[in-house]
Amino acid sequence: MLDAKIGRYLDKTCPSLKGKRVLVLGATGSIGGTAALELLYCGCSLVCAYRSERRRHELEGCIAAFCEEQKITPDVRYARVDLSDFACVRAFAEEFPSRYGTVDCVLNCAGVYHLPSQKNADGQDIHVATNVLSAVILCDLFAQNGAVREKWLNTGSLSCLFSDRKAGNVLDGEEKNKTKLYAATKRLLAEYTCESGKSSRFRTALAHPGISATSLFSEEKGGFSRSFQKWIFPLMKRVFPSPERAALNLLYALAHDSAEGCWTGPAVFGVWGKPKTSRLAAGVTKGAEEDVKKLRAAVSAYLGAETGKNKSGMNCQTKCNT
């Protein structure tokens, strides 16, 4: 199940990951699930966060088969969290130390794209909530509770290079185009990652997988046309790197430190080739401080609202586990 070339690359470039304990957010996605397997190959123990019970069972089966093939004794725990639900996100972060202990690193692979228009219980678009606001909430709360010892790695996207939307436009729901909205959330996540590194108790870093035909484009979501699924998606699988190769960029970024304002991705046009760390485009980092202030203000408002709900009798953990 693991390409021999990928195994040799991991042996050569990621020996420092051996013995690390890693929380993988979005572990049931194509990139997250693949990264989980590669982390196990590198000798890591895992906490795999998931939302769908069906996809959790699929991941468990993949891990069992992979570890049997590689003769690995896995150390994997599973944690359910709905990243579109701020109450669930907060409960997950606050209860994590007592339930799962501490981790060395967090690999945030969570993200949604082109879902039907929908808002969460706090009135925020689920793309914005899942792709950026929940990441900010979790990163900040984990910094407070000390559950992360070394590094937090967010997964970015090349699409952020083409977004000119500011935080206020995205948070206020002004962007309706799904592709532009996805790019804007990834730009805000990149900005937040760069800014949070200046004050966080652990290192924050950013990586991107390039372009890969992953579950973001899956037919089951119903967000893509039949012609896309019939012609474009199969072509993507032939032209662009597989999720297995795309995930290598994330593992490389976990194993190696990068300078502030940099991210790790494929070396050739950000799409093909071995992982390479380079500086983010100035267009992305320009104005990041102002955008991050707006993000933090929005997060503070949501957390304050959720505190009020909890005091009125809402059980976040029960909601998260239903």
JSON list of N, CA and C in Angstrom, two decimals, residues 91-159:
[
{"chain": "A", "resi": 91, "resn": "ALA", "atom": "N", "xyz": [-15.52, 22.44, 23.06]},
{"chain": "A", "resi": 91, "resn": "ALA", "atom": "CA", "xyz": [-15.54, 21.31, 23.99]},
{"chain": "A", "resi": 91, "resn": "ALA", "atom": "C", "xyz": [-14.38, 20.36, 23.70]},
{"chain": "A", "resi": 92, "resn": "PHE", "atom": "N", "xyz": [-14.12, 20.11, 22.43]},
{"chain": "A", "resi": 92, "resn": "PHE", "atom": "CA", "xyz": [-13.02, 19.23, 22.03]},
{"chain": "A", "resi": 92, "resn": "PHE", "atom": "C", "xyz": [-11.69, 19.76, 22.55]},
{"chain": "A", "resi": 93, "resn": "ALA", "atom": "N", "xyz": [-11.45, 21.06, 22.36]},
{"chain": "A", "resi": 93, "resn": "ALA", "atom": "CA", "xyz": [-10.17, 21.64, 22.80]},
{"chain": "A", "resi": 93, "resn": "ALA", "atom": "C", "xyz": [-10.04, 21.63, 24.31]},
{"chain": "A", "resi": 94, "resn": "GLU", "atom": "N", "xyz": [-11.10, 21.98, 25.00]},
{"chain": "A", "resi": 94, "resn": "GLU", "atom": "CA", "xyz": [-11.02, 22.08, 26.45]},
{"chain": "A", "resi": 94, "resn": "GLU", "atom": "C", "xyz": [-10.88, 20.72, 27.12]},
{"chain": "A", "resi": 95, "resn": "GLU", "atom": "N", "xyz": [-11.46, 19.69, 26.53]},
{"chain": "A", "resi": 95, "resn": "GLU", "atom": "CA", "xyz": [-11.43, 18.35, 27.14]},
{"chain": "A", "resi": 95, "resn": "GLU", "atom": "C", "xyz": [-10.28, 17.49, 26.62]},
{"chain": "A", "resi": 96, "resn": "PHE", "atom": "N", "xyz": [-9.57, 17.98, 25.61]},
{"chain": "A", "resi": 96, "resn": "PHE", "atom": "CA", "xyz": [-8.52, 17.17, 24.98]},
{"chain": "A", "resi": 96, "resn": "PHE", "atom": "C", "xyz": [-7.45, 16.71, 25.97]},
{"chain": "A", "resi": 97, "resn": "PRO", "atom": "N", "xyz": [-6.89, 17.60, 26.82]},
{"chain": "A", "resi": 97, "resn": "PRO", "atom": "CA", "xyz": [-5.81, 17.15, 27.72]},
{"chain": "A", "resi": 97, "resn": "PRO", "atom": "C", "xyz": [-6.23, 16.02, 28.64]},
{"chain": "A", "resi": 98, "resn": "SER", "atom": "N", "xyz": [-7.45, 16.09, 29.17]},
{"chain": "A", "resi": 98, "resn": "SER", "atom": "CA", "xyz": [-7.88, 15.05, 30.10]},
{"chain": "A", "resi": 98, "resn": "SER", "atom": "C", "xyz": [-8.25, 13.76, 29.39]},
{"chain": "A", "resi": 99, "resn": "ARG", "atom": "N", "xyz": [-8.69, 13.83, 28.14]},
{"chain": "A", "resi": 99, "resn": "ARG", "atom": "CA", "xyz": [-9.10, 12.65, 27.40]},
{"chain": "A", "resi": 99, "resn": "ARG", "atom": "C", "xyz": [-7.94, 11.99, 26.65]},
{"chain": "A", "resi": 100, "resn": "TYR", "atom": "N", "xyz": [-7.05, 12.83, 26.09]},
{"chain": "A", "resi": 100, "resn": "TYR", "atom": "CA", "xyz": [-6.03, 12.29, 25.19]},
{"chain": "A", "resi": 100, "resn": "TYR", "atom": "C", "xyz": [-4.60, 12.66, 25.58]},
{"chain": "A", "resi": 101, "resn": "GLY", "atom": "N", "xyz": [-4.43, 13.45, 26.62]},
{"chain": "A", "resi": 101, "resn": "GLY", "atom": "CA", "xyz": [-3.10, 13.85, 27.03]},
{"chain": "A", "resi": 101, "resn": "GLY", "atom": "C", "xyz": [-2.54, 14.95, 26.14]},
{"chain": "A", "resi": 102, "resn": "THR", "atom": "N", "xyz": [-1.23, 14.96, 25.95]},
{"chain": "A", "resi": 102, "resn": "THR", "atom": "CA", "xyz": [-0.58, 15.97, 25.12]},
{"chain": "A", "resi": 102, "resn": "THR", "atom": "C", "xyz": [-0.07, 15.33, 23.83]},
{"chain": "A", "resi": 103, "resn": "VAL", "atom": "N", "xyz": [0.16, 16.18, 22.84]},
{"chain": "A", "resi": 103, "resn": "VAL", "atom": "CA", "xyz": [0.73, 15.73, 21.57]},
{"chain": "A", "resi": 103, "resn": "VAL", "atom": "C", "xyz": [1.94, 16.60, 21.25]},
{"chain": "A", "resi": 104, "resn": "ASP", "atom": "N", "xyz": [2.85, 16.06, 20.46]},
{"chain": "A", "resi": 104, "resn": "ASP", "atom": "CA", "xyz": [4.00, 16.85, 20.02]},
{"chain": "A", "resi": 104, "resn": "ASP", "atom": "C", "xyz": [3.60, 17.82, 18.92]},
{"chain": "A", "resi": 105, "resn": "CYS", "atom": "N", "xyz": [2.76, 17.35, 17.99]},
{"chain": "A", "resi": 105, "resn": "CYS", "atom": "CA", "xyz": [2.41, 18.15, 16.82]},
{"chain": "A", "resi": 105, "resn": "CYS", "atom": "C", "xyz": [0.93, 18.00, 16.49]},
{"chain": "A", "resi": 106, "resn": "VAL", "atom": "N", "xyz": [0.43, 19.00, 15.79]},
{"chain": "A", "resi": 106, "resn": "VAL", "atom": "CA", "xyz": [-0.91, 18.94, 15.21]},
{"chain": "A", "resi": 106, "resn": "VAL", "atom": "C", "xyz": [-0.77, 19.12, 13.71]},
{"chain": "A", "resi": 107, "resn": "LEU", "atom": "N", "xyz": [-1.39, 18.25, 12.96]},
{"chain": "A", "resi": 107, "resn": "LEU", "atom": "CA", "xyz": [-1.45, 18.37, 11.50]},
{"chain": "A", "resi": 107, "resn": "LEU", "atom": "C", "xyz": [-2.90, 18.65, 11.13]},
{"chain": "A", "resi": 108, "resn": "ASN", "atom": "N", "xyz": [-3.17, 19.89, 10.73]},
{"chain": "A", "resi": 108, "resn": "ASN", "atom": "CA", "xyz": [-4.53, 20.30, 10.40]},
{"chain": "A", "resi": 108, "resn": "ASN", "atom": "C", "xyz": [-4.77, 20.14, 8.91]},
{"chain": "A", "resi": 109, "resn": "CYS", "atom": "N", "xyz": [-5.45, 19.05, 8.54]},
{"chain": "A", "resi": 109, "resn": "CYS", "atom": "CA", "xyz": [-5.79, 18.78, 7.14]},
{"chain": "A", "resi": 109, "resn": "CYS", "atom": "C", "xyz": [-7.27, 19.04, 6.87]},
{"chain": "A", "resi": 110, "resn": "ALA", "atom": "N", "xyz": [-7.99, 19.56, 7.83]},
{"chain": "A", "resi": 110, "resn": "ALA", "atom": "CA", "xyz": [-9.43, 19.72, 7.69]},
{"chain": "A", "resi": 110, "resn": "ALA", "atom": "C", "xyz": [-9.76, 20.81, 6.68]},
{"chain": "A", "resi": 111, "resn": "GLY", "atom": "N", "xyz": [-10.80, 20.59, 5.91]},
{"chain": "A", "resi": 111, "resn": "GLY", "atom": "CA", "xyz": [-11.24, 21.59, 4.96]},
{"chain": "A", "resi": 111, "resn": "GLY", "atom": "C", "xyz": [-12.42, 21.09, 4.15]},
{"chain": "A", "resi": 112, "resn": "VAL", "atom": "N", "xyz": [-13.30, 22.01, 3.74]},
{"chain": "A", "resi": 112, "resn": "VAL", "atom": "CA", "xyz": [-14.44, 21.66, 2.89]},
{"chain": "A", "resi": 112, "resn": "VAL", "atom": "C", "xyz": [-14.46, 22.61, 1.71]},
{"chain": "A", "resi": 113, "resn": "TYR", "atom": "N", "xyz": [-15.08, 22.13, 0.62]},
{"chain": "A", "resi": 113, "resn": "TYR", "atom": "CA", "xyz": [-15.11, 22.92, -0.61]},
{"chain": "A", "resi": 113, "resn": "TYR", "atom": "C", "xyz": [-16.35, 22.58, -1.42]},
{"chain": "A", "resi": 114, "resn": "HIS", "atom": "N", "xyz": [-17.02, 23.59, -1.89]},
{"chain": "A", "resi": 114, "resn": "HIS", "atom": "CA", "xyz": [-18.12, 23.44, -2.83]},
{"chain": "A", "resi": 114, "resn": "HIS", "atom": "C", "xyz": [-19.29, 22.65, -2.23]},
{"chain": "A", "resi": 115, "resn": "LEU", "atom": "N", "xyz": [-19.52, 22.79, -0.93]},
{"chain": "A", "resi": 115, "resn": "LEU", "atom": "CA", "xyz": [-20.70, 22.20, -0.33]},
{"chain": "A", "resi": 115, "resn": "LEU", "atom": "C", "xyz": [-21.91, 23.09, -0.59]},
{"chain": "A", "resi": 116, "resn": "PRO", "atom": "N", "xyz": [-23.12, 22.56, -0.47]},
{"chain": "A", "resi": 116, "resn": "PRO", "atom": "CA", "xyz": [-24.31, 23.41, -0.59]},
{"chain": "A", "resi": 116, "resn": "PRO", "atom": "C", "xyz": [-24.26, 24.53, 0.44]},
{"chain": "A", "resi": 117, "resn": "SER", "atom": "N", "xyz": [-24.80, 25.69, 0.09]},
{"chain": "A", "resi": 117, "resn": "SER", "atom": "CA", "xyz": [-24.79, 26.83, 1.02]},
{"chain": "A", "resi": 117, "resn": "SER", "atom": "C", "xyz": [-25.51, 26.47, 2.31]},
{"chain": "A", "resi": 118, "resn": "GLN", "atom": "N", "xyz": [-24.83, 26.68, 3.42]},
{"chain": "A", "resi": 118, "resn": "GLN", "atom": "CA", "xyz": [-25.39, 26.31, 4.72]},
{"chain": "A", "resi": 118, "resn": "GLN", "atom": "C", "xyz": [-24.68, 27.10, 5.80]},
{"chain": "A", "resi": 119, "resn": "LYS", "atom": "N", "xyz": [-25.40, 27.46, 6.85]},
{"chain": "A", "resi": 119, "resn": "LYS", "atom": "CA", "xyz": [-24.80, 28.17, 7.97]},
{"chain": "A", "resi": 119, "resn": "LYS", "atom": "C", "xyz": [-24.85, 27.29, 9.21]},
{"chain": "A", "resi": 120, "resn": "ASN", "atom": "N", "xyz": [-23.88, 27.49, 10.12]},
{"chain": "A", "resi": 120, "resn": "ASN", "atom": "CA", "xyz": [-23.88, 26.72, 11.36]},
{"chain": "A", "resi": 120, "resn": "ASN", "atom": "C", "xyz": [-24.79, 27.38, 12.40]},
{"chain": "A", "resi": 121, "resn": "ALA", "atom": "N", "xyz": [-24.78, 26.84, 13.60]},
{"chain": "A", "resi": 121, "resn": "ALA", "atom": "CA", "xyz": [-25.68, 27.35, 14.64]},
{"chain": "A", "resi": 121, "resn": "ALA", "atom": "C", "xyz": [-25.40, 28.80, 15.01]},
{"chain": "A", "resi": 122, "resn": "ASP", "atom": "N", "xyz": [-24.20, 29.28, 14.74]},
{"chain": "A", "resi": 122, "resn": "ASP", "atom": "CA", "xyz": [-23.83, 30.66, 15.04]},
{"chain": "A", "resi": 122, "resn": "ASP", "atom": "C", "xyz": [-24.02, 31.59, 13.84]},
{"chain": "A", "resi": 123, "resn": "GLY", "atom": "N", "xyz": [-24.64, 31.08, 12.78]},
{"chain": "A", "resi": 123, "resn": "GLY", "atom": "CA", "xyz": [-24.93, 31.91, 11.63]},
{"chain": "A", "resi": 123, "resn": "GLY", "atom": "C", "xyz": [-23.78, 32.14, 10.67]},
{"chain": "A", "resi": 124, "resn": "GLN", "atom": "N", "xyz": [-22.71, 31.35, 10.78]},
{"chain": "A", "resi": 124, "resn": "GLN", "atom": "CA", "xyz": [-21.55, 31.51, 9.91]},
{"chain": "A", "resi": 124, "resn": "GLN", "atom": "C", "xyz": [-21.58, 30.44, 8.82]},
{"chain": "A", "resi": 125, "resn": "ASP", "atom": "N", "xyz": [-21.15, 30.81, 7.62]},
{"chain": "A", "resi": 125, "resn": "ASP", "atom": "CA", "xyz": [-21.05, 29.86, 6.53]},
{"chain": "A", "resi": 125, "resn": "ASP", "atom": "C", "xyz": [-20.13, 28.70, 6.93]},
{"chain": "A", "resi": 126, "resn": "ILE", "atom": "N", "xyz": [-20.54, 27.47, 6.59]},
{"chain": "A", "resi": 126, "resn": "ILE", "atom": "CA", "xyz": [-19.78, 26.31, 7.08]},
{"chain": "A", "resi": 126, "resn": "ILE", "atom": "C", "xyz": [-18.41, 26.22, 6.42]},
{"chain": "A", "resi": 127, "resn": "HIS", "atom": "N", "xyz": [-18.23, 26.79, 5.24]},
{"chain": "A", "resi": 127, "resn": "HIS", "atom": "CA", "xyz": [-16.89, 26.80, 4.64]},
{"chain": "A", "resi": 127, "resn": "HIS", "atom": "C", "xyz": [-15.94, 27.66, 5.47]},
{"chain": "A", "resi": 128, "resn": "VAL", "atom": "N", "xyz": [-16.42, 28.84, 5.87]},
{"chain": "A", "resi": 128, "resn": "VAL", "atom": "CA", "xyz": [-15.60, 29.75, 6.67]},
{"chain": "A", "resi": 128, "resn": "VAL", "atom": "C", "xyz": [-15.37, 29.16, 8.06]},
{"chain": "A", "resi": 129, "resn": "ALA", "atom": "N", "xyz": [-16.42, 28.58, 8.64]},
{"chain": "A", "resi": 129, "resn": "ALA", "atom": "CA", "xyz": [-16.31, 28.00, 9.97]},
{"chain": "A", "resi": 129, "resn": "ALA", "atom": "C", "xyz": [-15.30, 26.85, 10.00]},
{"chain": "A", "resi": 130, "resn": "THR", "atom": "N", "xyz": [-15.39, 25.95, 9.03]},
{"chain": "A", "resi": 130, "resn": "THR", "atom": "CA", "xyz": [-14.54, 24.76, 9.02]},
{"chain": "A", "resi": 130, "resn": "THR", "atom": "C", "xyz": [-13.12, 25.07, 8.59]},
{"chain": "A", "resi": 131, "resn": "ASN", "atom": "N", "xyz": [-12.96, 25.87, 7.55]},
{"chain": "A", "resi": 131, "resn": "ASN", "atom": "CA", "xyz": [-11.65, 26.07, 6.95]},
{"chain": "A", "resi": 131, "resn": "ASN", "atom": "C", "xyz": [-10.75, 27.02, 7.71]},
{"chain": "A", "resi": 132, "resn": "VAL", "atom": "N", "xyz": [-11.33, 27.98, 8.42]},
{"chain": "A", "resi": 132, "resn": "VAL", "atom": "CA", "xyz": [-10.46, 28.96, 9.08]},
{"chain": "A", "resi": 132, "resn": "VAL", "atom": "C", "xyz": [-10.85, 29.27, 10.52]},
{"chain": "A", "resi": 133, "resn": "LEU", "atom": "N", "xyz": [-12.12, 29.54, 10.81]},
{"chain": "A", "resi": 133, "resn": "LEU", "atom": "CA", "xyz": [-12.47, 29.98, 12.16]},
{"chain": "A", "resi": 133, "resn": "LEU", "atom": "C", "xyz": [-12.21, 28.89, 13.20]},
{"chain": "A", "resi": 134, "resn": "SER", "atom": "N", "xyz": [-12.56, 27.65, 12.90]},
{"chain": "A", "resi": 134, "resn": "SER", "atom": "CA", "xyz": [-12.32, 26.57, 13.85]},
{"chain": "A", "resi": 134, "resn": "SER", "atom": "C", "xyz": [-10.83, 26.33, 14.07]},
{"chain": "A", "resi": 135, "resn": "ALA", "atom": "N", "xyz": [-10.04, 26.52, 13.01]},
{"chain": "A", "resi": 135, "resn": "ALA", "atom": "CA", "xyz": [-8.59, 26.38, 13.16]},
{"chain": "A", "resi": 135, "resn": "ALA", "atom": "C", "xyz": [-8.04, 27.44, 14.11]},
{"chain": "A", "resi": 136, "resn": "VAL", "atom": "N", "xyz": [-8.56, 28.66, 14.02]},
{"chain": "A", "resi": 136, "resn": "VAL", "atom": "CA", "xyz": [-8.13, 29.72, 14.92]},
{"chain": "A", "resi": 136, "resn": "VAL", "atom": "C", "xyz": [-8.54, 29.41, 16.35]},
{"chain": "A", "resi": 137, "resn": "ILE", "atom": "N", "xyz": [-9.78, 28.98, 16.52]},
{"chain": "A", "resi": 137, "resn": "ILE", "atom": "CA", "xyz": [-10.27, 28.63, 17.87]},
{"chain": "A", "resi": 137, "resn": "ILE", "atom": "C", "xyz": [-9.41, 27.53, 18.48]},
{"chain": "A", "resi": 138, "resn": "LEU", "atom": "N", "xyz": [-9.19, 26.46, 17.72]},
{"chain": "A", "resi": 138, "resn": "LEU", "atom": "CA", "xyz": [-8.42, 25.33, 18.24]},
{"chain": "A", "resi": 138, "resn": "LEU", "atom": "C", "xyz": [-6.99, 25.72, 18.55]},
{"chain": "A", "resi": 139, "resn": "CYS", "atom": "N", "xyz": [-6.35, 26.43, 17.62]},
{"chain": "A", "resi": 139, "resn": "CYS", "atom": "CA", "xyz": [-4.95, 26.80, 17.82]},
{"chain": "A", "resi": 139, "resn": "CYS", "atom": "C", "xyz": [-4.80, 27.66, 19.07]},
{"chain": "A", "resi": 140, "resn": "ASP", "atom": "N", "xyz": [-5.69, 28.61, 19.24]},
{"chain": "A", "resi": 140, "resn": "ASP", "atom": "CA", "xyz": [-5.62, 29.50, 20.41]},
{"chain": "A", "resi": 140, "resn": "ASP", "atom": "C", "xyz": [-5.89, 28.74, 21.70]},
{"chain": "A", "resi": 141, "resn": "LEU", "atom": "N", "xyz": [-6.91, 27.88, 21.71]},
{"chain": "A", "resi": 141, "resn": "LEU", "atom": "CA", "xyz": [-7.25, 27.15, 22.94]},
{"chain": "A", "resi": 141, "resn": "LEU", "atom": "C", "xyz": [-6.19, 26.11, 23.29]},
{"chain": "A", "resi": 142, "resn": "PHE", "atom": "N", "xyz": [-5.61, 25.47, 22.29]},
{"chain": "A", "resi": 142, "resn": "PHE", "atom": "CA", "xyz": [-4.54, 24.51, 22.56]},
{"chain": "A", "resi": 142, "resn": "PHE", "atom": "C", "xyz": [-3.29, 25.23, 23.06]},
{"chain": "A", "resi": 143, "resn": "ALA", "atom": "N", "xyz": [-3.07, 26.45, 22.62]},
{"chain": "A", "resi": 143, "resn": "ALA", "atom": "CA", "xyz": [-1.95, 27.23, 23.15]},
{"chain": "A", "resi": 143, "resn": "ALA", "atom": "C", "xyz": [-2.16, 27.54, 24.62]},
{"chain": "A", "resi": 144, "resn": "GLN", "atom": "N", "xyz": [-3.42, 27.73, 25.01]},
{"chain": "A", "resi": 144, "resn": "GLN", "atom": "CA", "xyz": [-3.73, 28.04, 26.40]},
{"chain": "A", "resi": 144, "resn": "GLN", "atom": "C", "xyz": [-3.64, 26.82, 27.30]},
{"chain": "A", "resi": 145, "resn": "ASN", "atom": "N", "xyz": [-4.11, 25.66, 26.82]},
{"chain": "A", "resi": 145, "resn": "ASN", "atom": "CA", "xyz": [-4.15, 24.49, 27.71]},
{"chain": "A", "resi": 145, "resn": "ASN", "atom": "C", "xyz": [-2.87, 23.65, 27.69]},
{"chain": "A", "resi": 146, "resn": "GLY", "atom": "N", "xyz": [-1.91, 24.03, 26.83]},
{"chain": "A", "resi": 146, "resn": "GLY", "atom": "CA", "xyz": [-0.62, 23.34, 26.83]},
{"chain": "A", "resi": 146, "resn": "GLY", "atom": "C", "xyz": [-0.63, 21.94, 26.28]},
{"chain": "A", "resi": 147, "resn": "ALA", "atom": "N", "xyz": [-1.66, 21.58, 25.49]},
{"chain": "A", "resi": 147, "resn": "ALA", "atom": "CA", "xyz": [-1.76, 20.21, 24.99]},
{"chain": "A", "resi": 147, "resn": "ALA", "atom": "C", "xyz": [-0.83, 19.94, 23.80]},
{"chain": "A", "resi": 148, "resn": "VAL", "atom": "N", "xyz": [-0.27, 21.00, 23.19]},
{"chain": "A", "resi": 148, "resn": "VAL", "atom": "CA", "xyz": [0.64, 20.85, 22.05]},
{"chain": "A", "resi": 148, "resn": "VAL", "atom": "C", "xyz": [2.03, 21.31, 22.48]},
{"chain": "A", "resi": 149, "resn": "ARG", "atom": "N", "xyz": [3.03, 20.45, 22.32]},
{"chain": "A", "resi": 149, "resn": "ARG", "atom": "CA", "xyz": [4.36, 20.76, 22.81]},
{"chain": "A", "resi": 149, "resn": "ARG", "atom": "C", "xyz": [5.26, 21.44, 21.78]},
{"chain": "A", "resi": 150, "resn": "GLU", "atom": "N", "xyz": [5.14, 21.09, 20.51]},
{"chain": "A", "resi": 150, "resn": "GLU", "atom": "CA", "xyz": [6.15, 21.54, 19.55]},
{"chain": "A", "resi": 150, "resn": "GLU", "atom": "C", "xyz": [5.63, 22.34, 18.37]},
{"chain": "A", "resi": 151, "resn": "LYS", "atom": "N", "xyz": [4.72, 21.79, 17.58]},
{"chain": "A", "resi": 151, "resn": "LYS", "atom": "CA", "xyz": [4.39, 22.43, 16.30]},
{"chain": "A", "resi": 151, "resn": "LYS", "atom": "C", "xyz": [2.93, 22.24, 15.93]},
{"chain": "A", "resi": 152, "resn": "TRP", "atom": "N", "xyz": [2.39, 23.29, 15.29]},
{"chain": "A", "resi": 152, "resn": "TRP", "atom": "CA", "xyz": [1.05, 23.24, 14.70]},
{"chain": "A", "resi": 152, "resn": "TRP", "atom": "C", "xyz": [1.22, 23.53, 13.22]},
{"chain": "A", "resi": 153, "resn": "LEU", "atom": "N", "xyz": [0.82, 22.59, 12.37]},
{"chain": "A", "resi": 153, "resn": "LEU", "atom": "CA", "xyz": [0.95, 22.76, 10.93]},
{"chain": "A", "resi": 153, "resn": "LEU", "atom": "C", "xyz": [-0.43, 22.85, 10.28]},
{"chain": "A", "resi": 154, "resn": "ASN", "atom": "N", "xyz": [-0.71, 23.99, 9.64]},
{"chain": "A", "resi": 154, "resn": "ASN", "atom": "CA", "xyz": [-1.95, 24.16, 8.90]},
{"chain": "A", "resi": 154, "resn": "ASN", "atom": "C", "xyz": [-1.72, 23.84, 7.43]},
{"chain": "A", "resi": 155, "resn": "THR", "atom": "N", "xyz": [-2.73, 23.23, 6.81]},
{"chain": "A", "resi": 155, "resn": "THR", "atom": "CA", "xyz": [-2.65, 22.91, 5.38]},
{"chain": "A", "resi": 155, "resn": "THR", "atom": "C", "xyz": [-3.27, 24.04, 4.57]},
{"chain": "A", "resi": 156, "resn": "GLY", "atom": "N", "xyz": [-2.46, 24.66, 3.74]},
{"chain": "A", "resi": 156, "resn": "GLY", "atom": "CA", "xyz": [-2.93, 25.74, 2.90]},
{"chain": "A", "resi": 156, "resn": "GLY", "atom": "C", "xyz": [-3.31, 25.25, 1.51]},
{"chain": "A", "resi": 157, "resn": "SER", "atom": "N", "xyz": [-3.45, 26.19, 0.58]},
{"chain": "A", "resi": 157, "resn": "SER", "atom": "CA", "xyz": [-3.82, 25.85, -0.79]},
{"chain": "A", "resi": 157, "resn": "SER", "atom": "C", "xyz": [-3.23, 26.89, -1.74]},
{"chain": "A", "resi": 158, "resn": "LEU", "atom": "N", "xyz": [-2.84, 26.42, -2.91]},
{"chain": "A", "resi": 158, "resn": "LEU", "atom": "CA", "xyz": [-2.36, 27.35, -3.94]},
{"chain": "A", "resi": 158, "resn": "LEU", "atom": "C", "xyz": [-3.42, 28.38, -4.30]},
{"chain": "A", "resi": 159, "resn": "SER", "atom": "N", "xyz": [-4.68, 28.05, -4.08]},
{"chain": "A", "resi": 159, "resn": "SER", "atom": "CA", "xyz": [-5.75, 28.97, -4.43]},
{"chain": "A", "resi": 159, "resn": "SER", "atom": "C", "xyz": [-5.66, 30.29, -3.66]}
]
